[in-house]
Amino acid sequence: MVTPVSKLDQLPRIGPSLSQKLATLGILTVEDLIYYFPRAWEDLTQLTPISHLIPDGQKRTIRVKLSGINTFRSPYKKMMLTQAIATDPSGTLPVIWFNQPYLRTTLKTGNEYLLTGKVEKRSGKLTLVSPEIERASEVPVHSLRIVPIYPESGALSSKIFRRLCANLAPIIRQVEDYLPESIRKEYNLVSLPEALLHLHFPASLEFLQSAKDRLSFDELLLTQLSVQSVKQFLQSTKAEPIPQEIEFIKEILEKLPYKLTVGQKKALWEIVQDLSDTKPTNRLLEGDVGSGKTIVITISMLVAAKNKFQSALMAPTEVLAYQHYQSIQPLVEQFGFSCRLHTQSFQLGPETADITIGTHALIQESITFNNLNLVIVDEQHRFGVEQREKLKKKGIVPHFISLTATPIPRSLALTLFGDLDLSVISEKPIGRKPIITRALTPQEHGSAYKLIQQEINAGRQAFVITPLILESDRLNTKSAEKEFKNIQTLFPHARVGLLHGRLTTEKKQLVMSAFKNKLLDILVATTVIEVGVDIPNATVMLIEGAERFGLAQLHQLRGRVGRSMYQSYCFVVPTEEEEEIMKRLQIFAQNTDGFKLAEMDLQMRGPGSIFGKMQSGFFRYRLADWTDARAIKQAQEAALKILAESPNLDKYPSLKKKVTIENVTVHSE
Ligand code: ADP
Ligand code: MG
């Protein structure tokens, strides 16, 4: 029998090639498929008579017989065209499909079909263009219902997902509901199987809403359960205090090539005060890109080292771990302490080092610390009870600091991260010149290229960012691979590098080091370079396909330059010149405040779009609106009720399992 935990190939009609494609999306089991949620829904419940069709850009379904089915090669565009005439009692209509020559044999004159698509005027005649086809004798999947649209994913169309999910109903009914019955009743929520069923195939818009209500409640509840259990856990544990070492800190500050900003000093002060207490530190350090979070935590780790405690710093990727190591190690050694890099591909420095830098796998691996007392996580995930339990020795847990560059309004941070104290660095180091930002139309590329050349001539470096790695036939957006060639042609005398997520870690490392060591002039990259990359000599950031990024994300990218006394520049160029898009990019060009841009993004594009990156860093909401303070409060209240009844969630083992799983999110490019 196929159950939710079965491997996908146990389902009918899933062969090796399809399961391989699904695996690249992380869909390995039936349950993964069930949890691959649609991103939108189309109401196609109505059948439309042919005589009522108008070219209004809306999809409609007609129920018709076909005649005159004919496939031929179009004379000028070298395309295979299939034409037919559709007939229903109200009238007739020409239909056309492109490049689907097999239709000639699969479509049969006289059979009844459901065709779903848009009508357009073609050579003066209303025509149904490339409709989806279903036999009228079969239960419809793509029409006559509220039809789910799945996230765009290369070779896997919504159509394929719909067909796969249409078979899942009996298995979805077996999904265990992990939510306590009492909570479900109290908050008026449908059962989990019912919610999952109606999310994929809603019986009505009302059922869809109740499915969304239930599943978004769950998302918020799981975060709150984690937040609240961390809070309770911390109340039940102690930490070893790390004394403040004021003199030592003064000594470090004197040796720095710059003065700390007011925000940095305040954050450092808050942290060292926390660390000197027996209550475990649990602090979120928030600061815009380039605000200088690294030095603040480096000093904190040095203070720990001075007291003979070990520290660990975890970054989201190996590239960033390596970068942290490069910038932190010299300072640490200057003060007579040792620093170590430990990732899958790199092991540098002594095993007994005072400070260990790695990826989030540091904690999961069996690497041993003999006196770990400070854990710092950069842009990664929340640090849950599970991980703290692992590090606990004789009831004592290490101090914990989390770093983020996402500007989260303070009030929201308090509801979301009820367990964390908050430090904010709100200003940039003094002496930095504001980055000159210009929104260019694709025709104006020349001025960006001219400036890149000028900066290279002056010994500076440039980034060129594209949204995609490879060319896509569906989107004509620039890809890193193609842009790499383009830039090489445009700058024949420059040394150009390419960086994206599909390169091996060693290759990425090599490219990053080469760029850092000024062996490359221009780096063409995807957003793999987004978080934390520090190349002070880079002064130009050219962002291609800029319409595909949120304002907050553009701001993060812009923050990769302007990290020195040199004047820096940022160019944002959309794929196509379009008024709305240019307007949005102009707004970006005129604003330098990350918090403000995040807020505007929120207004213009809704919460989902901007905080995508942060969601992957801290938690992943697909349905819940994490800016909805009322819904979060409600989830918090429910979480407290459940924890009051069963402090360790032992009464609800399947819920407990969910909380830990949801807690550790994997950062993806
Ligand atoms: P982020 O907060 O984005 O992690 P970093 O810590 O990487 O920022 O700092 C960005 C750059 O600014 C680094 O090159 C760092 O050496 C430098 N920096 C940090 N603090 C100051 C300061 N107070 N004055 C001048 N430069 C600073
Ligand atoms: Mg950083």
GROMACS .gro file of N, CA, C and O in nm, residues 546-614:
model
  276
  546ALA      N    1   1.676   4.325  -1.319
  546ALA     CA    2   1.651   4.380  -1.185
  546ALA      C    3   1.504   4.370  -1.144
  546ALA      O    4   1.473   4.371  -1.025
  547GLU      N    5   1.413   4.358  -1.244
  547GLU     CA    6   1.272   4.349  -1.208
  547GLU      C    7   1.241   4.222  -1.130
  547GLU      O    8   1.139   4.211  -1.066
  548ARG      N    9   1.332   4.126  -1.137
  548ARG     CA   10   1.306   3.999  -1.070
  548ARG      C   11   1.345   3.999  -0.923
  548ARG      O   12   1.331   3.899  -0.854
  549PHE      N   13   1.396   4.112  -0.874
  549PHE     CA   14   1.435   4.119  -0.734
  549PHE      C   15   1.345   4.216  -0.658
  549PHE      O   16   1.300   4.316  -0.713
  550GLY      N   17   1.320   4.188  -0.532
  550GLY     CA   18   1.250   4.284  -0.446
  550GLY      C   19   1.344   4.399  -0.413
  550GLY      O   20   1.465   4.387  -0.427
  551LEU      N   21   1.287   4.512  -0.369
  551LEU     CA   22   1.371   4.628  -0.336
  551LEU      C   23   1.469   4.595  -0.224
  551LEU      O   24   1.585   4.635  -0.228
  552ALA      N   25   1.422   4.519  -0.126
  552ALA     CA   26   1.509   4.486  -0.013
  552ALA      C   27   1.625   4.398  -0.061
  552ALA      O   28   1.738   4.413  -0.015
  553GLN      N   29   1.594   4.312  -0.155
  553GLN     CA   30   1.698   4.223  -0.207
  553GLN      C   31   1.799   4.302  -0.292
  553GLN      O   32   1.919   4.281  -0.283
  554LEU      N   33   1.747   4.396  -0.373
  554LEU     CA   34   1.836   4.483  -0.449
  554LEU      C   35   1.929   4.558  -0.354
  554LEU      O   36   2.047   4.575  -0.380
  555HIS      N   37   1.870   4.600  -0.243
  555HIS     CA   38   1.949   4.675  -0.145
  555HIS      C   39   2.061   4.588  -0.086
  555HIS      O   40   2.173   4.635  -0.066
  556GLN      N   41   2.029   4.463  -0.061
  556GLN     CA   42   2.131   4.369  -0.011
  556GLN      C   43   2.243   4.357  -0.113
  556GLN      O   44   2.361   4.358  -0.078
  557LEU      N   45   2.205   4.347  -0.239
  557LEU     CA   46   2.306   4.334  -0.344
  557LEU      C   47   2.391   4.460  -0.354
  557LEU      O   48   2.513   4.455  -0.365
  558ARG      N   49   2.325   4.574  -0.349
  558ARG     CA   50   2.397   4.701  -0.355
  558ARG      C   51   2.498   4.712  -0.241
  558ARG      O   52   2.605   4.770  -0.257
  559GLY      N   53   2.464   4.654  -0.127
  559GLY     CA   54   2.552   4.659  -0.011
  559GLY      C   55   2.683   4.585  -0.029
  559GLY      O   56   2.772   4.592   0.056
  560ARG      N   57   2.699   4.512  -0.141
  560ARG     CA   58   2.826   4.444  -0.169
  560ARG      C   59   2.932   4.544  -0.211
  560ARG      O   60   3.050   4.513  -0.209
  561VAL      N   61   2.891   4.664  -0.256
  561VAL     CA   62   2.990   4.768  -0.286
  561VAL      C   63   2.975   4.880  -0.182
  561VAL      O   64   2.891   4.872  -0.093
  562GLY      N   65   3.056   4.983  -0.194
  562GLY     CA   66   3.048   5.093  -0.097
  562GLY      C   67   3.104   5.053   0.037
  562GLY      O   68   3.061   5.100   0.142
  563ARG      N   69   3.202   4.963   0.037
  563ARG     CA   70   3.257   4.915   0.164
  563ARG      C   71   3.397   4.972   0.189
  563ARG      O   72   3.477   4.910   0.256
  564SER      N   73   3.425   5.086   0.129
  564SER     CA   74   3.556   5.146   0.148
  564SER      C   75   3.540   5.297   0.131
  564SER      O   76   3.430   5.348   0.117
  565MET      N   77   3.652   5.368   0.128
  565MET     CA   78   3.647   5.513   0.111
  565MET      C   79   3.623   5.552  -0.035
  565MET      O   80   3.593   5.666  -0.064
  566TYR      N   81   3.638   5.455  -0.127
  566TYR     CA   82   3.618   5.486  -0.269
  566TYR      C   83   3.470   5.514  -0.298
  566TYR      O   84   3.382   5.453  -0.237
  567GLN      N   85   3.444   5.603  -0.395
  567GLN     CA   86   3.306   5.623  -0.441
  567GLN      C   87   3.259   5.495  -0.512
  567GLN      O   88   3.329   5.441  -0.596
  568SER      N   89   3.139   5.447  -0.477
  568SER     CA   90   3.085   5.327  -0.542
  568SER      C   91   2.958   5.359  -0.619
  568SER      O   92   2.893   5.460  -0.596
  569TYR      N   93   2.926   5.267  -0.714
  569TYR     CA   94   2.814   5.288  -0.805
  569TYR      C   95   2.731   5.161  -0.815
  569TYR      O   96   2.785   5.050  -0.810
  570CYS      N   97   2.599   5.180  -0.831
  570CYS     CA   98   2.513   5.065  -0.853
  570CYS      C   99   2.421   5.097  -0.971
  570CYS      O  100   2.363   5.205  -0.978
  571PHE      N  101   2.413   5.002  -1.067
  571PHE     CA  102   2.322   5.018  -1.181
  571PHE      C  103   2.219   4.906  -1.177
  571PHE      O  104   2.256   4.789  -1.162
  572VAL      N  105   2.091   4.942  -1.188
  572VAL     CA  106   1.989   4.839  -1.197
  572VAL      C  107   1.923   4.848  -1.335
  572VAL      O  108   1.879   4.955  -1.376
  573VAL      N  109   1.921   4.736  -1.407
  573VAL     CA  110   1.871   4.733  -1.544
  573VAL      C  111   1.768   4.622  -1.558
  573VAL      O  112   1.799   4.506  -1.529
  574PRO      N  113   1.646   4.655  -1.600
  574PRO     CA  114   1.547   4.549  -1.618
  574PRO      C  115   1.566   4.477  -1.752
  574PRO      O  116   1.636   4.527  -1.839
  575THR      N  117   1.501   4.362  -1.766
  575THR     CA  118   1.509   4.287  -1.891
  575THR      C  119   1.448   4.367  -2.005
  575THR      O  120   1.502   4.371  -2.115
  576GLU      N  121   1.333   4.428  -1.975
  576GLU     CA  122   1.268   4.510  -2.077
  576GLU      C  123   1.228   4.645  -2.017
  576GLU      O  124   1.199   4.653  -1.898
  577GLU      N  125   1.225   4.746  -2.102
  577GLU     CA  126   1.184   4.877  -2.053
  577GLU      C  127   1.033   4.879  -2.038
  577GLU      O  128   0.960   4.860  -2.134
  578GLU      N  129   0.987   4.897  -1.915
  578GLU     CA  130   0.843   4.898  -1.891
  578GLU      C  131   0.817   5.002  -1.783
  578GLU      O  132   0.891   5.011  -1.686
  579GLU      N  133   0.712   5.082  -1.802
  579GLU     CA  134   0.696   5.198  -1.717
  579GLU      C  135   0.691   5.166  -1.567
  579GLU      O  136   0.763   5.225  -1.487
  580GLU      N  137   0.606   5.067  -1.533
  580GLU     CA  138   0.589   5.032  -1.392
  580GLU      C  139   0.722   4.988  -1.330
  580GLU      O  140   0.757   5.026  -1.219
  581ILE      N  141   0.792   4.906  -1.406
  581ILE     CA  142   0.919   4.851  -1.355
  581ILE      C  143   1.021   4.963  -1.337
  581ILE      O  144   1.089   4.972  -1.234
  582MET      N  145   1.030   5.052  -1.438
  582MET     CA  146   1.126   5.162  -1.428
  582MET      C  147   1.095   5.250  -1.307
  582MET      O  148   1.184   5.297  -1.238
  583LYS      N  149   0.965   5.267  -1.280
  583LYS     CA  150   0.924   5.349  -1.166
  583LYS      C  151   0.975   5.288  -1.035
  583LYS      O  152   1.028   5.357  -0.949
  584ARG      N  153   0.958   5.156  -1.024
  584ARG     CA  154   1.001   5.086  -0.903
  584ARG      C  155   1.154   5.096  -0.887
  584ARG      O  156   1.206   5.119  -0.779
  585LEU      N  157   1.224   5.082  -1.000
  585LEU     CA  158   1.371   5.089  -0.993
  585LEU      C  159   1.418   5.231  -0.962
  585LEU      O  160   1.520   5.250  -0.895
  586GLN      N  161   1.341   5.331  -1.009
  586GLN     CA  162   1.373   5.470  -0.974
  586GLN      C  163   1.363   5.490  -0.823
  586GLN      O  164   1.447   5.555  -0.762
  587ILE      N  165   1.257   5.435  -0.766
  587ILE     CA  166   1.239   5.446  -0.621
  587ILE      C  167   1.360   5.386  -0.550
  587ILE      O  168   1.414   5.443  -0.456
  588PHE      N  169   1.404   5.273  -0.601
  588PHE     CA  170   1.522   5.209  -0.542
  588PHE      C  171   1.644   5.300  -0.553
  588PHE      O  172   1.718   5.319  -0.457
  589ALA      N  173   1.661   5.359  -0.674
  589ALA     CA  174   1.778   5.444  -0.697
  589ALA      C  175   1.781   5.563  -0.602
  589ALA      O  176   1.886   5.611  -0.562
  590GLN      N  177   1.661   5.611  -0.565
  590GLN     CA  178   1.655   5.731  -0.482
  590GLN      C  179   1.658   5.704  -0.332
  590GLN      O  180   1.660   5.796  -0.253
  591ASN      N  181   1.654   5.578  -0.294
  591ASN     CA  182   1.650   5.547  -0.151
  591ASN      C  183   1.767   5.462  -0.106
  591ASN      O  184   1.801   5.364  -0.172
  592THR      N  185   1.825   5.499   0.007
  592THR     CA  186   1.942   5.425   0.054
  592THR      C  187   1.913   5.355   0.187
  592THR      O  188   1.999   5.287   0.241
  593ASP      N  189   1.793   5.373   0.239
  593ASP     CA  190   1.761   5.319   0.370
  593ASP      C  191   1.693   5.182   0.357
  593ASP      O  192   1.583   5.170   0.305
  594GLY      N  193   1.762   5.078   0.404
  594GLY     CA  194   1.712   4.941   0.392
  594GLY      C  195   1.576   4.921   0.457
  594GLY      O  196   1.489   4.853   0.404
  595PHE      N  197   1.556   4.983   0.573
  595PHE     CA  198   1.428   4.969   0.643
  595PHE      C  199   1.315   5.029   0.559
  595PHE      O  200   1.209   4.971   0.546
  596LYS      N  201   1.341   5.146   0.502
  596LYS     CA  202   1.239   5.214   0.422
  596LYS      C  203   1.206   5.131   0.298
  596LYS      O  204   1.090   5.113   0.263
  597LEU      N  205   1.309   5.081   0.231
  597LEU     CA  206   1.287   5.001   0.110
  597LEU      C  207   1.206   4.875   0.143
  597LEU      O  208   1.117   4.836   0.068
  598ALA      N  209   1.238   4.813   0.256
  598ALA     CA  210   1.164   4.693   0.296
  598ALA      C  211   1.017   4.726   0.315
  598ALA      O  212   0.928   4.653   0.271
  599GLU      N  213   0.990   4.840   0.378
  599GLU     CA  214   0.852   4.880   0.400
  599GLU      C  215   0.779   4.908   0.269
  599GLU      O  216   0.664   4.869   0.251
  600MET      N  217   0.848   4.974   0.175
  600MET     CA  218   0.784   5.005   0.046
  600MET      C  219   0.757   4.877  -0.032
  600MET      O  220   0.655   4.863  -0.097
  601ASP      N  221   0.851   4.784  -0.023
  601ASP     CA  222   0.833   4.655  -0.087
  601ASP      C  223   0.708   4.587  -0.033
  601ASP      O  224   0.627   4.531  -0.106
  602LEU      N  225   0.695   4.595   0.097
  602LEU     CA  226   0.582   4.536   0.166
  602LEU      C  227   0.451   4.591   0.110
  602LEU      O  228   0.357   4.518   0.082
  603GLN      N  229   0.448   4.724   0.090
  603GLN     CA  230   0.328   4.787   0.037
  603GLN      C  231   0.304   4.749  -0.109
  603GLN      O  232   0.193   4.723  -0.150
  604MET      N  233   0.412   4.747  -0.187
  604MET     CA  234   0.395   4.729  -0.331
  604MET      C  235   0.376   4.583  -0.371
  604MET      O  236   0.303   4.553  -0.461
  605ARG      N  237   0.449   4.494  -0.306
  605ARG     CA  238   0.448   4.357  -0.354
  605ARG      C  239   0.402   4.256  -0.252
  605ARG      O  240   0.404   4.136  -0.278
  606GLY      N  241   0.363   4.301  -0.134
  606GLY     CA  242   0.317   4.207  -0.033
  606GLY      C  243   0.435   4.142   0.038
  606GLY      O  244   0.547   4.151  -0.009
  607PRO      N  245   0.407   4.080   0.150
  607PRO     CA  246   0.515   4.031   0.236
  607PRO      C  247   0.595   3.917   0.173
  607PRO      O  248   0.714   3.907   0.191
  608GLY      N  249   0.528   3.832   0.097
  608GLY     CA  250   0.595   3.713   0.046
  608GLY      C  251   0.719   3.744  -0.035
  608GLY      O  252   0.821   3.679  -0.024
  609SER      N  253   0.709   3.851  -0.116
  609SER     CA  254   0.815   3.876  -0.211
  609SER      C  255   0.944   3.926  -0.150
  609SER      O  256   1.051   3.883  -0.188
  610ILE      N  257   0.935   4.017  -0.056
  610ILE     CA  258   1.059   4.074  -0.005
  610ILE      C  259   1.135   3.983   0.085
  610ILE      O  260   1.255   3.979   0.080
  611PHE      N  261   1.062   3.920   0.175
  611PHE     CA  262   1.134   3.856   0.283
  611PHE      C  263   1.166   3.712   0.249
  611PHE      O  264   1.195   3.632   0.337
  612GLY      N  265   1.161   3.682   0.119
  612GLY     CA  266   1.192   3.547   0.074
  612GLY      C  267   1.320   3.495   0.135
  612GLY      O  268   1.326   3.384   0.187
  613LYS      N  269   1.421   3.579   0.130
  613LYS     CA  270   1.550   3.535   0.179
  613LYS      C  271   1.548   3.511   0.329
  613LYS      O  272   1.599   3.413   0.379
  614MET      N  273   1.482   3.605   0.397
  614MET     CA  274   1.479   3.588   0.540
  614MET      C  275   1.399   3.465   0.578
  614MET      O  276   1.432   3.394   0.671
   0.00000   0.00000   0.00000
